[in-house]
Amino acid sequence: GENVEQHPSTLSVQEGDSAVIKCTYSDSASNYFPWYKQELGKRPQLIIDIRSNVGEKKDQRIAVTLNKTAKHFSLHITETQPEDSAVYFCAAPSWSTGFQKLVFGTGTRLLVSP
Amino acid sequence: DAGVTQSPTHLIKTRGQQVTLRCSPKSGHDTVSWYQQALGQGPQFIFQYYEEEERQRGNFPDRFSGHQFPNYSSELNVNALLLGDSALYLCASSFDPGTPFYEQYFGPGTRLTVT
């Protein structure tokens, strides 16, 4: 089955700095890689995703890069703000019996200090 | 356009009891997946429903069962509750047009506490 590893588990940065979170996956058939942001006590929210046919996708201050050969993908947040503080999860699909399910990483707690 | 909704928000049960959690998917979505999120961990896949059938299941015992209704809403049932079942239960909905790509949107979750 799919295994998704995520690093680091915690990340502390100063406001305005960049933050990078990395994930690796094991299933070479994986073709969709979402990132979720979860604030304390709230639901995970999809913030960006990337398909396997592109190497990078940007949306304002956030970007995701994908290296299919190395089986890893990363979330980049530039010009971090205190409201970026949250737990971030990566995920990758695992195929089984013709259907896919999302397997999540263990999460990265990002703390942005003013 | 209503997003994914879940009820109840919070629930306290005693060991051995049974619980039913409910989920209504986002408008236009036909697939519902259930996840268990223990404190400090990522969501763990329980099972997925499509066309009123369970089509994939994670590593959870048979005490966990579900149902999907013709209007695509879904229920998660847990029997013989254990202390370890205490967690945030998340429902996620998506649309399955038969392509390999899909986006899942989560509901607010139900916080279950077993005492």
PDB file of C-alpha atoms in Angstrom:
ATOM      1  CA  GLY A   1       0.000   0.000   0.000  1.00  0.00           C
ATOM      2  CA  GLU A   2       0.920   3.660  -0.184  1.00  0.00           C
ATOM      3  CA  ASN A   3       3.192   5.195   2.406  1.00  0.00           C
ATOM      4  CA  VAL A   4       3.574   8.962   2.719  1.00  0.00           C
ATOM      5  CA  GLU A   5       6.385  10.433   4.793  1.00  0.00           C
ATOM      6  CA  GLN A   6       6.362  14.100   5.739  1.00  0.00           C
ATOM      7  CA  HIS A   7       9.138  16.322   7.144  1.00  0.00           C
ATOM      8  CA  PRO A   8       9.703  18.242   9.278  1.00  0.00           C
ATOM      9  CA  SER A   9       7.189  17.517  12.013  1.00  0.00           C
ATOM     10  CA  THR A  10       7.514  21.070  13.337  1.00  0.00           C
ATOM     11  CA  LEU A  11       8.761  24.232  11.678  1.00  0.00           C
ATOM     12  CA  SER A  12       9.241  27.618  13.277  1.00  0.00           C
ATOM     13  CA  VAL A  13       9.928  30.683  11.131  1.00  0.00           C
ATOM     14  CA  GLN A  14       9.887  34.445  11.481  1.00  0.00           C
ATOM     15  CA  GLU A  15       7.204  36.437   9.728  1.00  0.00           C
ATOM     16  CA  GLY A  16       8.321  37.175   6.164  1.00  0.00           C
ATOM     17  CA  ASP A  17      10.559  34.125   5.901  1.00  0.00           C
ATOM     18  CA  SER A  18       9.870  31.188   3.578  1.00  0.00           C
ATOM     19  CA  ALA A  19       8.768  27.756   4.734  1.00  0.00           C
ATOM     20  CA  VAL A  20       9.253  24.448   2.937  1.00  0.00           C
ATOM     21  CA  ILE A  21       7.583  21.153   3.804  1.00  0.00           C
ATOM     22  CA  LYS A  22       8.582  17.955   2.047  1.00  0.00           C
ATOM     23  CA  CYS A  23       6.796  14.668   1.422  1.00  0.00           C
ATOM     24  CA  THR A  24       7.801  11.398  -0.173  1.00  0.00           C
ATOM     25  CA  TYR A  25       5.482   8.692  -1.450  1.00  0.00           C
ATOM     26  CA  SER A  26       5.946   5.067  -2.375  1.00  0.00           C
ATOM     27  CA  ASP A  27       3.298   4.224  -4.999  1.00  0.00           C
ATOM     28  CA  SER A  28       4.651   5.077  -8.437  1.00  0.00           C
ATOM     29  CA  ALA A  29       1.067   5.063  -9.768  1.00  0.00           C
ATOM     30  CA  SER A  30       0.155   8.058  -7.598  1.00  0.00           C
ATOM     31  CA  ASN A  31      -0.950  10.923  -9.834  1.00  0.00           C
ATOM     32  CA  TYR A  32      -2.550  13.555  -7.614  1.00  0.00           C
ATOM     33  CA  PHE A  33      -0.934  15.312  -4.663  1.00  0.00           C
ATOM     34  CA  PRO A  34      -3.003  17.648  -2.459  1.00  0.00           C
ATOM     35  CA  TRP A  35      -1.950  19.763   0.492  1.00  0.00           C
ATOM     36  CA  TYR A  36      -4.302  20.519   3.369  1.00  0.00           C
ATOM     37  CA  LYS A  37      -4.097  23.182   6.074  1.00  0.00           C
ATOM     38  CA  GLN A  38      -5.714  22.457   9.409  1.00  0.00           C
ATOM     39  CA  GLU A  39      -6.094  25.169  12.010  1.00  0.00           C
ATOM     40  CA  LEU A  40      -6.670  24.212  15.625  1.00  0.00           C
ATOM     41  CA  GLY A  41     -10.105  22.675  16.096  1.00  0.00           C
ATOM     42  CA  LYS A  42     -11.063  23.090  12.451  1.00  0.00           C
ATOM     43  CA  ARG A  43     -11.407  20.902   9.372  1.00  0.00           C
ATOM     44  CA  PRO A  44      -8.538  20.232   6.960  1.00  0.00           C
ATOM     45  CA  GLN A  45      -8.829  22.669   4.068  1.00  0.00           C
ATOM     46  CA  LEU A  46      -7.479  21.977   0.602  1.00  0.00           C
ATOM     47  CA  ILE A  47      -5.036  24.785  -0.185  1.00  0.00           C
ATOM     48  CA  ILE A  48      -3.316  23.551  -3.321  1.00  0.00           C
ATOM     49  CA  ASP A  49      -2.900  20.379  -5.333  1.00  0.00           C
ATOM     50  CA  ILE A  50      -0.830  19.190  -8.264  1.00  0.00           C
ATOM     51  CA  ARG A  51      -1.373  16.576 -10.940  1.00  0.00           C
ATOM     52  CA  SER A  52       1.398  14.298 -12.122  1.00  0.00           C
ATOM     53  CA  ASN A  53       1.620  15.890 -15.553  1.00  0.00           C
ATOM     54  CA  VAL A  54       3.117  19.140 -14.209  1.00  0.00           C
ATOM     55  CA  GLY A  55       6.179  19.859 -12.130  1.00  0.00           C
ATOM     56  CA  GLU A  56       5.120  23.030 -10.338  1.00  0.00           C
ATOM     57  CA  LYS A  57       1.992  24.963  -9.484  1.00  0.00           C
ATOM     58  CA  LYS A  58       1.682  28.366  -7.821  1.00  0.00           C
ATOM     59  CA  ASP A  59      -1.148  30.194  -6.133  1.00  0.00           C
ATOM     60  CA  GLN A  60      -0.111  33.564  -4.749  1.00  0.00           C
ATOM     61  CA  ARG A  61       2.258  32.894  -1.833  1.00  0.00           C
ATOM     62  CA  ILE A  62       2.050  29.118  -1.974  1.00  0.00           C
ATOM     63  CA  ALA A  63       3.538  26.722  -4.487  1.00  0.00           C
ATOM     64  CA  VAL A  64       3.909  22.990  -4.834  1.00  0.00           C
ATOM     65  CA  THR A  65       6.659  21.182  -6.724  1.00  0.00           C
ATOM     66  CA  LEU A  66       6.646  17.557  -7.817  1.00  0.00           C
ATOM     67  CA  ASN A  67       9.536  15.285  -8.709  1.00  0.00           C
ATOM     68  CA  LYS A  68       8.025  12.030  -9.969  1.00  0.00           C
ATOM     69  CA  THR A  69      11.379  10.399 -10.540  1.00  0.00           C
ATOM     70  CA  ALA A  70      12.389  10.877  -6.924  1.00  0.00           C
ATOM     71  CA  LYS A  71       8.788  10.404  -5.700  1.00  0.00           C
ATOM     72  CA  HIS A  72       8.698  13.542  -3.650  1.00  0.00           C
ATOM     73  CA  PHE A  73       6.684  16.747  -3.586  1.00  0.00           C
ATOM     74  CA  SER A  74       7.059  19.907  -1.555  1.00  0.00           C
ATOM     75  CA  LEU A  75       4.973  22.818  -0.312  1.00  0.00           C
ATOM     76  CA  HIS A  76       6.584  26.256  -0.426  1.00  0.00           C
ATOM     77  CA  ILE A  77       5.138  29.225   1.429  1.00  0.00           C
ATOM     78  CA  THR A  78       6.772  32.596   0.808  1.00  0.00           C
ATOM     79  CA  GLU A  79       6.462  35.786   2.843  1.00  0.00           C
ATOM     80  CA  THR A  80       4.930  33.866   5.739  1.00  0.00           C
ATOM     81  CA  GLN A  81       2.369  35.561   7.952  1.00  0.00           C
ATOM     82  CA  PRO A  82       1.163  34.670  11.475  1.00  0.00           C
ATOM     83  CA  GLU A  83      -2.129  33.440   9.998  1.00  0.00           C
ATOM     84  CA  ASP A  84      -0.168  30.766   8.128  1.00  0.00           C
ATOM     85  CA  SER A  85       0.401  29.080  11.513  1.00  0.00           C
ATOM     86  CA  ALA A  86      -1.372  25.710  11.358  1.00  0.00           C
ATOM     87  CA  VAL A  87      -0.758  22.022  10.753  1.00  0.00           C
ATOM     88  CA  TYR A  88      -0.139  21.145   7.120  1.00  0.00           C
ATOM     89  CA  PHE A  89      -0.777  17.684   5.689  1.00  0.00           C
ATOM     90  CA  CYS A  90       0.329  16.248   2.382  1.00  0.00           C
ATOM     91  CA  ALA A  91      -1.484  13.299   0.820  1.00  0.00           C
ATOM     92  CA  ALA A  92      -1.159  10.894  -2.066  1.00  0.00           C
ATOM     93  CA  PRO A  93      -3.594   8.391  -3.545  1.00  0.00           C
ATOM     94  CA  SER A  94      -3.224   4.680  -3.013  1.00  0.00           C
ATOM     95  CA  TRP A  95      -4.758   2.412  -5.588  1.00  0.00           C
ATOM     96  CA  SER A  96      -6.558  -0.735  -4.533  1.00  0.00           C
ATOM     97  CA  THR A  97      -9.148  -2.889  -6.300  1.00  0.00           C
ATOM     98  CA  GLY A  98      -9.421  -0.278  -9.036  1.00  0.00           C
ATOM     99  CA  PHE A  99     -10.240   2.603  -6.719  1.00  0.00           C
ATOM    100  CA  GLN A 100      -8.092   5.122  -4.938  1.00  0.00           C
ATOM    101  CA  LYS A 101      -8.029   6.453  -1.404  1.00  0.00           C
ATOM    102  CA  LEU A 102      -5.988   9.294  -0.003  1.00  0.00           C
ATOM    103  CA  VAL A 103      -3.147   8.455   2.362  1.00  0.00           C
ATOM    104  CA  PHE A 104      -2.051  11.369   4.524  1.00  0.00           C
ATOM    105  CA  GLY A 105       1.330  12.307   5.891  1.00  0.00           C
ATOM    106  CA  THR A 106       1.832  12.769   9.610  1.00  0.00           C
ATOM    107  CA  GLY A 107       1.581  16.537   9.417  1.00  0.00           C
ATOM    108  CA  THR A 108       3.873  19.552   9.924  1.00  0.00           C
ATOM    109  CA  ARG A 109       3.127  22.079  12.618  1.00  0.00           C
ATOM    110  CA  LEU A 110       4.124  25.488  11.241  1.00  0.00           C
ATOM    111  CA  LEU A 111       4.556  28.373  13.669  1.00  0.00           C
ATOM    112  CA  VAL A 112       5.085  31.842  12.231  1.00  0.00           C
ATOM    113  CA  SER A 113       6.294  34.327  14.814  1.00  0.00           C
ATOM    114  CA  PRO A 114       5.606  38.051  14.357  1.00  0.00           C
TER     115      PRO A 114
ATOM    116  CA  ASP B   1     -23.698  26.313  -2.353  1.00  0.00           C
ATOM    117  CA  ALA B   2     -23.534  24.351   0.881  1.00  0.00           C
ATOM    118  CA  GLY B   3     -20.279  22.665   1.734  1.00  0.00           C
ATOM    119  CA  VAL B   4     -19.861  19.350   3.510  1.00  0.00           C
ATOM    120  CA  THR B   5     -21.848  19.200   6.740  1.00  0.00           C
ATOM    121  CA  GLN B   6     -21.613  16.776   9.640  1.00  0.00           C
ATOM    122  CA  SER B   7     -23.657  16.105  12.746  1.00  0.00           C
ATOM    123  CA  PRO B   8     -23.391  16.102  15.639  1.00  0.00           C
ATOM    124  CA  THR B   9     -20.473  18.423  16.383  1.00  0.00           C
ATOM    125  CA  HIS B  10     -19.544  16.747  19.642  1.00  0.00           C
ATOM    126  CA  LEU B  11     -20.536  13.468  21.238  1.00  0.00           C
ATOM    127  CA  ILE B  12     -19.711  11.771  24.520  1.00  0.00           C
ATOM    128  CA  LYS B  13     -20.331   8.046  24.831  1.00  0.00           C
ATOM    129  CA  THR B  14     -19.512   5.282  27.281  1.00  0.00           C
ATOM    130  CA  ARG B  15     -17.442   2.201  26.455  1.00  0.00           C
ATOM    131  CA  GLY B  16     -19.530  -0.523  24.869  1.00  0.00           C
ATOM    132  CA  GLN B  17     -22.135   1.842  23.470  1.00  0.00           C
ATOM    133  CA  GLN B  18     -22.924   2.413  19.812  1.00  0.00           C
ATOM    134  CA  VAL B  19     -22.763   5.693  17.904  1.00  0.00           C
ATOM    135  CA  THR B  20     -24.011   7.000  14.550  1.00  0.00           C
ATOM    136  CA  LEU B  21     -22.417   9.971  12.822  1.00  0.00           C
ATOM    137  CA  ARG B  22     -23.929  11.725   9.817  1.00  0.00           C
ATOM    138  CA  CYS B  23     -22.553  13.510   6.768  1.00  0.00           C
ATOM    139  CA  SER B  24     -24.069  15.462   3.899  1.00  0.00           C
ATOM    140  CA  PRO B  25     -21.741  15.935   0.934  1.00  0.00           C
ATOM    141  CA  LYS B  26     -21.058  19.116  -0.968  1.00  0.00           C
ATOM    142  CA  SER B  27     -23.596  19.860  -3.661  1.00  0.00           C
ATOM    143  CA  GLY B  28     -22.702  17.989  -6.857  1.00  0.00           C
ATOM    144  CA  HIS B  29     -20.581  15.394  -5.074  1.00  0.00           C
ATOM    145  CA  ASP B  30     -21.489  11.716  -5.126  1.00  0.00           C
ATOM    146  CA  THR B  31     -18.678  10.055  -3.169  1.00  0.00           C
ATOM    147  CA  VAL B  32     -18.210  10.122   0.586  1.00  0.00           C
ATOM    148  CA  SER B  33     -15.086   9.042   2.452  1.00  0.00           C
ATOM    149  CA  TRP B  34     -14.773   8.745   6.214  1.00  0.00           C
ATOM    150  CA  TYR B  35     -11.577   9.369   8.190  1.00  0.00           C
ATOM    151  CA  GLN B  36     -10.545   9.056  11.808  1.00  0.00           C
ATOM    152  CA  GLN B  37      -8.134  11.681  13.098  1.00  0.00           C
ATOM    153  CA  ALA B  38      -6.573  11.008  16.473  1.00  0.00           C
ATOM    154  CA  LEU B  39      -5.049  13.928  18.334  1.00  0.00           C
ATOM    155  CA  GLY B  40      -1.804  15.054  16.735  1.00  0.00           C
ATOM    156  CA  GLN B  41      -2.067  12.683  13.786  1.00  0.00           C
ATOM    157  CA  GLY B  42      -3.131  12.802  10.169  1.00  0.00           C
ATOM    158  CA  PRO B  43      -6.526  11.551   8.999  1.00  0.00           C
ATOM    159  CA  GLN B  44      -6.719   7.758   8.664  1.00  0.00           C
ATOM    160  CA  PHE B  45      -8.990   6.361   5.946  1.00  0.00           C
ATOM    161  CA  ILE B  46     -11.893   4.266   7.248  1.00  0.00           C
ATOM    162  CA  PHE B  47     -13.958   3.598   4.123  1.00  0.00           C
ATOM    163  CA  GLN B  48     -15.496   5.162   1.039  1.00  0.00           C
ATOM    164  CA  TYR B  49     -19.045   5.036  -0.323  1.00  0.00           C
ATOM    165  CA  TYR B  50     -20.128   5.462  -3.914  1.00  0.00           C
ATOM    166  CA  GLU B  51     -23.508   4.592  -5.411  1.00  0.00           C
ATOM    167  CA  GLU B  52     -24.667   3.419  -1.975  1.00  0.00           C
ATOM    168  CA  GLU B  53     -21.947   0.787  -1.754  1.00  0.00           C
ATOM    169  CA  GLU B  54     -18.731   0.557   0.235  1.00  0.00           C
ATOM    170  CA  ARG B  55     -16.075   0.297  -2.422  1.00  0.00           C
ATOM    171  CA  GLN B  56     -12.899   0.581  -0.417  1.00  0.00           C
ATOM    172  CA  ARG B  57     -11.990   0.067   3.207  1.00  0.00           C
ATOM    173  CA  GLY B  58      -9.021   0.954   5.360  1.00  0.00           C
ATOM    174  CA  ASN B  59      -7.542  -1.008   8.218  1.00  0.00           C
ATOM    175  CA  PHE B  60     -10.465  -0.710  10.626  1.00  0.00           C
ATOM    176  CA  PRO B  61     -12.393  -3.524  12.345  1.00  0.00           C
ATOM    177  CA  ASP B  62     -15.912  -4.572  11.456  1.00  0.00           C
ATOM    178  CA  ARG B  63     -17.187  -2.544  14.406  1.00  0.00           C
ATOM    179  CA  PHE B  64     -16.984   0.336  11.966  1.00  0.00           C
ATOM    180  CA  SER B  65     -19.746   0.228   9.375  1.00  0.00           C
ATOM    181  CA  GLY B  66     -21.455   2.714   7.149  1.00  0.00           C
ATOM    182  CA  HIS B  67     -24.217   3.480   4.762  1.00  0.00           C
ATOM    183  CA  GLN B  68     -24.879   5.831   1.879  1.00  0.00           C
ATOM    184  CA  PHE B  69     -28.362   6.988   0.973  1.00  0.00           C
ATOM    185  CA  PRO B  70     -29.805   7.769  -2.474  1.00  0.00           C
ATOM    186  CA  ASN B  71     -29.271  11.506  -1.837  1.00  0.00           C
ATOM    187  CA  TYR B  72     -25.518  10.725  -1.333  1.00  0.00           C
ATOM    188  CA  SER B  73     -25.565  11.501   2.388  1.00  0.00           C
ATOM    189  CA  SER B  74     -23.830   8.969   4.577  1.00  0.00           C
ATOM    190  CA  GLU B  75     -23.689   7.535   8.070  1.00  0.00           C
ATOM    191  CA  LEU B  76     -20.808   6.062  10.033  1.00  0.00           C
ATOM    192  CA  ASN B  77     -21.715   3.572  12.757  1.00  0.00           C
ATOM    193  CA  VAL B  78     -19.344   2.358  15.429  1.00  0.00           C
ATOM    194  CA  ASN B  79     -20.384  -0.505  17.706  1.00  0.00           C
ATOM    195  CA  ALA B  80     -18.939  -1.636  21.038  1.00  0.00           C
ATOM    196  CA  LEU B  81     -17.051   1.610  21.542  1.00  0.00           C
ATOM    197  CA  LEU B  82     -13.539   1.493  22.980  1.00  0.00           C
ATOM    198  CA  LEU B  83     -11.593   4.270  24.668  1.00  0.00           C
ATOM    199  CA  GLY B  84      -9.278   4.255  21.646  1.00  0.00           C
ATOM    200  CA  ASP B  85     -12.159   5.248  19.388  1.00  0.00           C
ATOM    201  CA  SER B  86     -12.003   8.743  20.828  1.00  0.00           C
ATOM    202  CA  ALA B  87     -11.057  10.967  17.900  1.00  0.00           C
ATOM    203  CA  LEU B  88     -12.243  13.527  15.386  1.00  0.00           C
ATOM    204  CA  TYR B  89     -14.266  11.797  12.684  1.00  0.00           C
ATOM    205  CA  LEU B  90     -14.099  13.544   9.359  1.00  0.00           C
ATOM    206  CA  CYS B  91     -16.258  13.103   6.336  1.00  0.00           C
ATOM    207  CA  ALA B  92     -14.918  14.133   2.933  1.00  0.00           C
ATOM    208  CA  SER B  93     -16.879  14.385  -0.262  1.00  0.00           C
ATOM    209  CA  SER B  94     -15.786  14.319  -3.878  1.00  0.00           C
ATOM    210  CA  PHE B  95     -17.143  13.863  -7.368  1.00  0.00           C
ATOM    211  CA  ASP B  96     -16.207  10.720  -9.230  1.00  0.00           C
ATOM    212  CA  PRO B  97     -16.542  11.164 -12.981  1.00  0.00           C
ATOM    213  CA  GLY B  98     -14.425   8.115 -13.581  1.00  0.00           C
ATOM    214  CA  THR B  99     -11.135   9.954 -14.027  1.00  0.00           C
ATOM    215  CA  PRO B 100      -8.162   9.248 -11.781  1.00  0.00           C
ATOM    216  CA  PHE B 101      -8.104  12.770 -10.347  1.00  0.00           C
ATOM    217  CA  TYR B 102     -10.424  14.026  -7.663  1.00  0.00           C
ATOM    218  CA  GLU B 103     -10.515  16.701  -5.001  1.00  0.00           C
ATOM    219  CA  GLN B 104     -11.814  15.899  -1.547  1.00  0.00           C
ATOM    220  CA  TYR B 105     -13.429  18.490   0.668  1.00  0.00           C
ATOM    221  CA  PHE B 106     -13.772  17.881   4.363  1.00  0.00           C
ATOM    222  CA  GLY B 107     -16.646  18.532   6.695  1.00  0.00           C
ATOM    223  CA  PRO B 108     -16.120  20.164  10.115  1.00  0.00           C
ATOM    224  CA  GLY B 109     -15.918  16.789  11.819  1.00  0.00           C
ATOM    225  CA  THR B 110     -17.543  15.146  14.817  1.00  0.00           C
ATOM    226  CA  ARG B 111     -15.497  15.041  18.006  1.00  0.00           C
ATOM    227  CA  LEU B 112     -16.227  11.703  19.705  1.00  0.00           C
ATOM    228  CA  THR B 113     -15.150  11.157  23.281  1.00  0.00           C
ATOM    229  CA  VAL B 114     -15.479   7.688  24.785  1.00  0.00           C
ATOM    230  CA  THR B 115     -15.340   7.477  28.570  1.00  0.00           C
TER     231      THR B 115
END
